[in-house]
Amino acid sequence: MFLLVNGTTGESMSLSVAERKLLAEEWCQRAKGRMDNVIIHAGCMSLKDSQDLARHAADIGADGIAVISPSFFKPRTAESLRKFLQEVASAAPALPFYYYQIPSLTGVNVPVRDVIEDIEKLIPSFRGVKFSGSDLLDLGQCVSYSQPRWSILYGVDEQLLAGLAMGANGAVGSTYNYIGRYVNQLISAFETGDLIRARTIQFKIQELLGYAIKLGFDLGVNKQLMAKVSGLFLGPPRLPVMPCSPAHAQLIAEKYHGIFV
Amino acid sequence: MFLLVNGTTGESMSLSVAERKLLAEEWCQRAKGRMDNVIIHAGCMSLKDSQDLARHAADIGADGIAVISPSFFKPRTAESLRKFLQEVASAAPALPFYYYQIPSLTGVNVPVRDVIEDIEKLIPSFRGVKFSGSDLLDLGQCVSYSQPRWSILYGVDEQLLAGLAMGANGAVGSTYNYIGRYVNQLISAFETGDLIRARTIQFKIQELLGYAIKLGFDLGVNKQLMAKVSGLFLGPPRLPVMPCSPAHAQLIAEKYHGIFV
Amino acid sequence: MFLLVNGTTGESMSLSVAERKLLAEEWCQRAKGRMDNVIIHAGCMSLKDSQDLARHAADIGADGIAVISPSFFKPRTAESLRKFLQEVASAAPALPFYYYQIPSLTGVNVPVRDVIEDIEKLIPSFRGVKFSGSDLLDLGQCVSYSQPRWSILYGVDEQLLAGLAMGANGAVGSTYNYIGRYVNQLISAFETGDLIRARTIQFKIQELLGYAIKLGFDLGVNKQLMAKVSGLFLGPPRLPVMPCSPAHAQLIAEKYHGIFV
Amino acid sequence: MFLLVNGTTGESMSLSVAERKLLAEEWCQRAKGRMDNVIIHAGCMSLKDSQDLARHAADIGADGIAVISPSFFKPRTAESLRKFLQEVASAAPALPFYYYQIPSLTGVNVPVRDVIEDIEKLIPSFRGVKFSGSDLLDLGQCVSYSQPRWSILYGVDEQLLAGLAMGANGAVGSTYNYIGRYVNQLISAFETGDLIRARTIQFKIQELLGYAIKLGFDLGVNKQLMAKVSGLFLGPPRLPVMPCSPAHAQLIAEKYHGIFV
């Protein structure tokens, strides 16, 4: 099982480098011996900061790093994105490296398949992709090209079943912090060939997320649901993310309990 | 098996109403007794023309009609789209009615799930959707809501497997005019639970379409491939669609033969 | 002064070809001797219908034709769009020809400057552009390239002053049916070098349109305002355009009267 | 005259906080007594870092700060963006504060007019906006609402004349580092009412930028032009921005010299 520290849900992009290091250290210490893999997200707008975070992850004994593309200055070609990732990876060459794709937030639309072409020549430590886009032509071509030691993890929670059908070999998603149990059931059903059951669970997740999206689903809502459903109190989000209104949180929690009795 | 006349590949939107009627008549005559279902696409920019085409389809003995949303003036709400579809359907109330969704061409982003809410109260002849979008949250919610007498047909060829996993009960696509054999194999493999095989075929289709897309895939290319691969000579497309350059057609045909030996 | 018949506000795209011909005839008859120029819009999705309408415009003595790009199948290059326009123009070679650009509705983003390059070699009757986009780099390059016998008319009402500054030599806009008096004042002020006054009027128009946009500005609202403000009762719009709710129409009319006392 | 340090052209978003402080210090020291106004850009993804940079700007004697919206987590409402800006401003309450808008890079589409509503109640030090968007309805409404002590500076170089016509009272742009002389001529011509001359210069700038955009205009090209045209050698850009190819730089420089003889 993977643990991804300082990812999107962790609001890493809203933290200072020092804050990110502190969190990484805490998680590495506490997870030792309890989780298989602690992956630290090291991506940020600045190559220099990303390299600093990669080096730090190696120093504190993380099991791997993941890197998002910069998104203020967006790479316009696979070539520039690959160079950026290579420069970060080279700061922690011994750590397994994952490319973290999430085009809805970054606005970077370089096909992942183009990024991973012969990527081990540039990044020998490359071990996979967190694919959080909805372009399943691209996902399929990544799976088709994937090497045995790579993981292609799918990250769009509301259509996980489609990602699994297309061959993704795992899932990473923010809502799994509170519906993780059902996601595990979905994956088990899929793996045993029980598509009817997998679909039934997927539809429930869609019903919940579809409802939340209509109310204005974002990280603030997500955090509130973690608190309401899983009892994980994480404090309020940092600006510009706004806290979820108590009224909305209540409605979504009720919907959750109505769907997953 | 369905036959969809005057759809996108048939360039219906580039035809006059008289030309569309002529084609519909020819197909109805020639398909009688040979195809289960001849569905005539009756959608156009003008409600009045759409009603005219719906009435005509009933007159010539078609088995159903399908209707695309107008896309110059785009419906802004499910309500206005539902009213438009209702007005067309009411011109041929005895014919099974299908809503034909294809947001990449129409730019209409009303969720299909919102369109079909209690739709039989407005359109008693409603029988399904050709869903040609990539929003699988919407697709899943449509499947989940679908009635036994409805068909939810998926129309994004390069990710058909994802549509099937999400519960679509059929496929309609332009490339099936020349890779239909492989698509049938994909669907059979999926239905017998052989996901590995289904995925292998899907990846081949993706490889072909991914290649064609990089060269500039459009209706002109599609028609050229029908000629090259299936021997269906359909003549050149009508402006503003341009014919495929012979050089590109050759490259794509070679790719096709390299993949599907 | 130009009169554009069967344009966007006239909902031409929602009419049948026969209805468009009827309207064109009525306008040509009634405007004879009263307007300088009756331009008939002949564009539609089908090249064949567009040619039919162009020929008809010539037959009934129109002073010119304007043509929008097809937008279901979108031209992907200037070349295909130019060929389409050429084919329509050639059906009425004696009539002055205008290209009618409105990317927010068509989704066609071919730069106008590329369309008009050496255009008189393809369309000897070419006389100008109705430019209804917000890309002022493109507008400026069109003005810079424009020939003395051409008109570059600007069609984004809420930023007309910017279009005039960039060198547009006229304005065509749907809201001019009810705020035409103020637009004439704006243009006069601009032409006499009184930018302060031109700006004051432009800001008032922006205040009105900005307010209407927040309430959901569309053709239905526009028609209601024509009725409320100018006393031009045009009947309800055709689906999929919905009529403006009386409540919204009232609010916008009040805003109008508050701004333009 | 304003000097904006650590803006977009300065690649501030690709720098670490320490690097940004170093640059700010250098510029403040060297500009003292030579420039009217040294404005330090303090915006970044993290509120905490932005506050740190704002405080630092005050400490080193800057004349003001400018702040871009965070763009990984995008503010979804004017309210959340206003709160973010307020929190940064409050870290340097004595410094004049400017909101730096550039939606093409941030993807943040909150109307500026909504941001500045009664803004001095939240940010007493508010002094204006760098408006780098193409929505001139929004720009006009900002100018119309602007207070005498505010500056509304326009930042889309290829349509500066439109911004001036709409009432912007200044210009900030990256290309002004090498075509500044012509921009000053454009502004002078505009201010003396010579629109013909202003337009002639604007068209030349458009011809250059239009040409560069077709070749793939970005920050790397911009920097190369600064070197080629103004002799300002700034070193290569930092990844993910790629350096301009020598061939492209040569073509654009030739175009420049052909236009501005």
PDB file of N, CA, C and O in Angstrom, chain C residues 219-246:
ATOM      1  N   LEU C 219     -30.170  35.371 -26.440  1.00  0.00           N
ATOM      2  CA  LEU C 219     -31.042  35.901 -27.468  1.00  0.00           C
ATOM      3  C   LEU C 219     -32.460  36.142 -26.948  1.00  0.00           C
ATOM      4  O   LEU C 219     -33.134  37.100 -27.360  1.00  0.00           O
ATOM      5  N   GLY C 220     -32.897  35.289 -26.044  1.00  0.00           N
ATOM      6  CA  GLY C 220     -34.227  35.457 -25.477  1.00  0.00           C
ATOM      7  C   GLY C 220     -34.335  36.775 -24.725  1.00  0.00           C
ATOM      8  O   GLY C 220     -35.329  37.516 -24.857  1.00  0.00           O
ATOM      9  N   VAL C 221     -33.307  37.098 -23.947  1.00  0.00           N
ATOM     10  CA  VAL C 221     -33.273  38.360 -23.211  1.00  0.00           C
ATOM     11  C   VAL C 221     -33.224  39.530 -24.202  1.00  0.00           C
ATOM     12  O   VAL C 221     -33.945  40.523 -24.066  1.00  0.00           O
ATOM     13  N   ASN C 222     -32.373  39.368 -25.198  1.00  0.00           N
ATOM     14  CA  ASN C 222     -32.206  40.404 -26.206  1.00  0.00           C
ATOM     15  C   ASN C 222     -33.534  40.769 -26.880  1.00  0.00           C
ATOM     16  O   ASN C 222     -33.868  41.939 -27.055  1.00  0.00           O
ATOM     17  N   LYS C 223     -34.294  39.739 -27.216  1.00  0.00           N
ATOM     18  CA  LYS C 223     -35.577  39.974 -27.881  1.00  0.00           C
ATOM     19  C   LYS C 223     -36.563  40.674 -26.956  1.00  0.00           C
ATOM     20  O   LYS C 223     -37.336  41.532 -27.369  1.00  0.00           O
ATOM     21  N   GLN C 224     -36.518  40.273 -25.692  1.00  0.00           N
ATOM     22  CA  GLN C 224     -37.418  40.879 -24.727  1.00  0.00           C
ATOM     23  C   GLN C 224     -37.093  42.359 -24.551  1.00  0.00           C
ATOM     24  O   GLN C 224     -37.984  43.200 -24.440  1.00  0.00           O
ATOM     25  N   LEU C 225     -35.782  42.669 -24.583  1.00  0.00           N
ATOM     26  CA  LEU C 225     -35.382  44.066 -24.440  1.00  0.00           C
ATOM     27  C   LEU C 225     -35.809  44.886 -25.649  1.00  0.00           C
ATOM     28  O   LEU C 225     -36.207  46.044 -25.512  1.00  0.00           O
ATOM     29  N   MET C 226     -35.706  44.279 -26.829  1.00  0.00           N
ATOM     30  CA  MET C 226     -36.190  44.992 -28.017  1.00  0.00           C
ATOM     31  C   MET C 226     -37.652  45.369 -27.844  1.00  0.00           C
ATOM     32  O   MET C 226     -38.069  46.475 -28.177  1.00  0.00           O
ATOM     33  N   ALA C 227     -38.427  44.452 -27.293  1.00  0.00           N
ATOM     34  CA  ALA C 227     -39.843  44.713 -27.072  1.00  0.00           C
ATOM     35  C   ALA C 227     -40.030  45.802 -26.022  1.00  0.00           C
ATOM     36  O   ALA C 227     -40.716  46.796 -26.239  1.00  0.00           O
ATOM     37  N   LYS C 228     -39.366  45.594 -24.879  1.00  0.00           N
ATOM     38  CA  LYS C 228     -39.567  46.503 -23.738  1.00  0.00           C
ATOM     39  C   LYS C 228     -39.056  47.907 -24.018  1.00  0.00           C
ATOM     40  O   LYS C 228     -39.657  48.898 -23.626  1.00  0.00           O
ATOM     41  N   VAL C 229     -37.894  48.012 -24.677  1.00  0.00           N
ATOM     42  CA  VAL C 229     -37.240  49.306 -24.821  1.00  0.00           C
ATOM     43  C   VAL C 229     -37.622  49.996 -26.134  1.00  0.00           C
ATOM     44  O   VAL C 229     -37.908  51.182 -26.164  1.00  0.00           O
ATOM     45  N   SER C 230     -37.632  49.234 -27.211  1.00  0.00           N
ATOM     46  CA  SER C 230     -37.884  49.848 -28.523  1.00  0.00           C
ATOM     47  C   SER C 230     -39.305  49.632 -29.012  1.00  0.00           C
ATOM     48  O   SER C 230     -39.688  50.166 -30.057  1.00  0.00           O
ATOM     49  N   GLY C 231     -40.075  48.839 -28.299  1.00  0.00           N
ATOM     50  CA  GLY C 231     -41.424  48.575 -28.768  1.00  0.00           C
ATOM     51  C   GLY C 231     -41.462  47.699 -30.013  1.00  0.00           C
ATOM     52  O   GLY C 231     -42.461  47.694 -30.737  1.00  0.00           O
ATOM     53  N   LEU C 232     -40.373  46.973 -30.274  1.00  0.00           N
ATOM     54  CA  LEU C 232     -40.360  46.048 -31.411  1.00  0.00           C
ATOM     55  C   LEU C 232     -40.780  44.666 -30.928  1.00  0.00           C
ATOM     56  O   LEU C 232     -39.969  43.919 -30.357  1.00  0.00           O
ATOM     57  N   PHE C 233     -42.045  44.315 -31.121  1.00  0.00           N
ATOM     58  CA  PHE C 233     -42.506  43.012 -30.643  1.00  0.00           C
ATOM     59  C   PHE C 233     -42.257  41.971 -31.718  1.00  0.00           C
ATOM     60  O   PHE C 233     -42.791  42.055 -32.827  1.00  0.00           O
ATOM     61  N   LEU C 234     -41.417  41.014 -31.422  1.00  0.00           N
ATOM     62  CA  LEU C 234     -40.954  40.061 -32.438  1.00  0.00           C
ATOM     63  C   LEU C 234     -41.450  38.654 -32.173  1.00  0.00           C
ATOM     64  O   LEU C 234     -41.080  37.715 -32.861  1.00  0.00           O
ATOM     65  N   GLY C 235     -42.256  38.495 -31.169  1.00  0.00           N
ATOM     66  CA  GLY C 235     -42.705  37.153 -30.831  1.00  0.00           C
ATOM     67  C   GLY C 235     -41.626  36.410 -30.068  1.00  0.00           C
ATOM     68  O   GLY C 235     -40.485  36.892 -29.955  1.00  0.00           O
ATOM     69  N   PRO C 236     -41.975  35.219 -29.566  1.00  0.00           N
ATOM     70  CA  PRO C 236     -41.022  34.452 -28.748  1.00  0.00           C
ATOM     71  C   PRO C 236     -39.931  33.839 -29.628  1.00  0.00           C
ATOM     72  O   PRO C 236     -40.124  33.673 -30.837  1.00  0.00           O
ATOM     73  N   PRO C 237     -38.780  33.502 -29.037  1.00  0.00           N
ATOM     74  CA  PRO C 237     -37.735  32.828 -29.797  1.00  0.00           C
ATOM     75  C   PRO C 237     -38.156  31.382 -30.085  1.00  0.00           C
ATOM     76  O   PRO C 237     -39.118  30.879 -29.502  1.00  0.00           O
ATOM     77  N   ARG C 238     -37.470  30.740 -30.994  1.00  0.00           N
ATOM     78  CA  ARG C 238     -37.737  29.335 -31.288  1.00  0.00           C
ATOM     79  C   ARG C 238     -36.787  28.459 -30.473  1.00  0.00           C
ATOM     80  O   ARG C 238     -35.625  28.833 -30.274  1.00  0.00           O
ATOM     81  N   LEU C 239     -37.233  27.314 -30.041  1.00  0.00           N
ATOM     82  CA  LEU C 239     -36.368  26.388 -29.299  1.00  0.00           C
ATOM     83  C   LEU C 239     -35.148  26.029 -30.148  1.00  0.00           C
ATOM     84  O   LEU C 239     -35.286  25.907 -31.369  1.00  0.00           O
ATOM     85  N   PRO C 240     -33.949  25.852 -29.550  1.00  0.00           N
ATOM     86  CA  PRO C 240     -33.698  25.699 -28.116  1.00  0.00           C
ATOM     87  C   PRO C 240     -33.529  27.003 -27.358  1.00  0.00           C
ATOM     88  O   PRO C 240     -33.222  26.954 -26.178  1.00  0.00           O
ATOM     89  N   VAL C 241     -33.671  28.165 -28.015  1.00  0.00           N
ATOM     90  CA  VAL C 241     -33.632  29.413 -27.251  1.00  0.00           C
ATOM     91  C   VAL C 241     -34.930  29.519 -26.465  1.00  0.00           C
ATOM     92  O   VAL C 241     -36.005  29.232 -26.996  1.00  0.00           O
ATOM     93  N   MET C 242     -34.806  29.907 -25.189  1.00  0.00           N
ATOM     94  CA  MET C 242     -35.989  30.007 -24.339  1.00  0.00           C
ATOM     95  C   MET C 242     -36.380  31.475 -24.205  1.00  0.00           C
ATOM     96  O   MET C 242     -35.528  32.355 -24.218  1.00  0.00           O
ATOM     97  N   PRO C 243     -37.666  31.741 -24.046  1.00  0.00           N
ATOM     98  CA  PRO C 243     -38.052  33.140 -23.825  1.00  0.00           C
ATOM     99  C   PRO C 243     -37.505  33.624 -22.481  1.00  0.00           C
ATOM    100  O   PRO C 243     -37.286  32.835 -21.565  1.00  0.00           O
ATOM    101  N   CYS C 244     -37.244  34.898 -22.424  1.00  0.00           N
ATOM    102  CA  CYS C 244     -36.762  35.521 -21.191  1.00  0.00           C
ATOM    103  C   CYS C 244     -37.880  35.504 -20.160  1.00  0.00           C
ATOM    104  O   CYS C 244     -39.042  35.779 -20.487  1.00  0.00           O
ATOM    105  N   SER C 245     -37.555  35.217 -18.916  1.00  0.00           N
ATOM    106  CA  SER C 245     -38.586  35.241 -17.878  1.00  0.00           C
ATOM    107  C   SER C 245     -39.027  36.685 -17.671  1.00  0.00           C
ATOM    108  O   SER C 245     -38.213  37.605 -17.729  1.00  0.00           O
ATOM    109  N   PRO C 246     -40.326  36.916 -17.446  1.00  0.00           N
ATOM    110  CA  PRO C 246     -40.806  38.293 -17.240  1.00  0.00           C
ATOM    111  C   PRO C 246     -40.063  38.996 -16.109  1.00  0.00           C
ATOM    112  O   PRO C 246     -39.755  40.188 -16.195  1.00  0.00           O
TER     113      PRO C 246
END
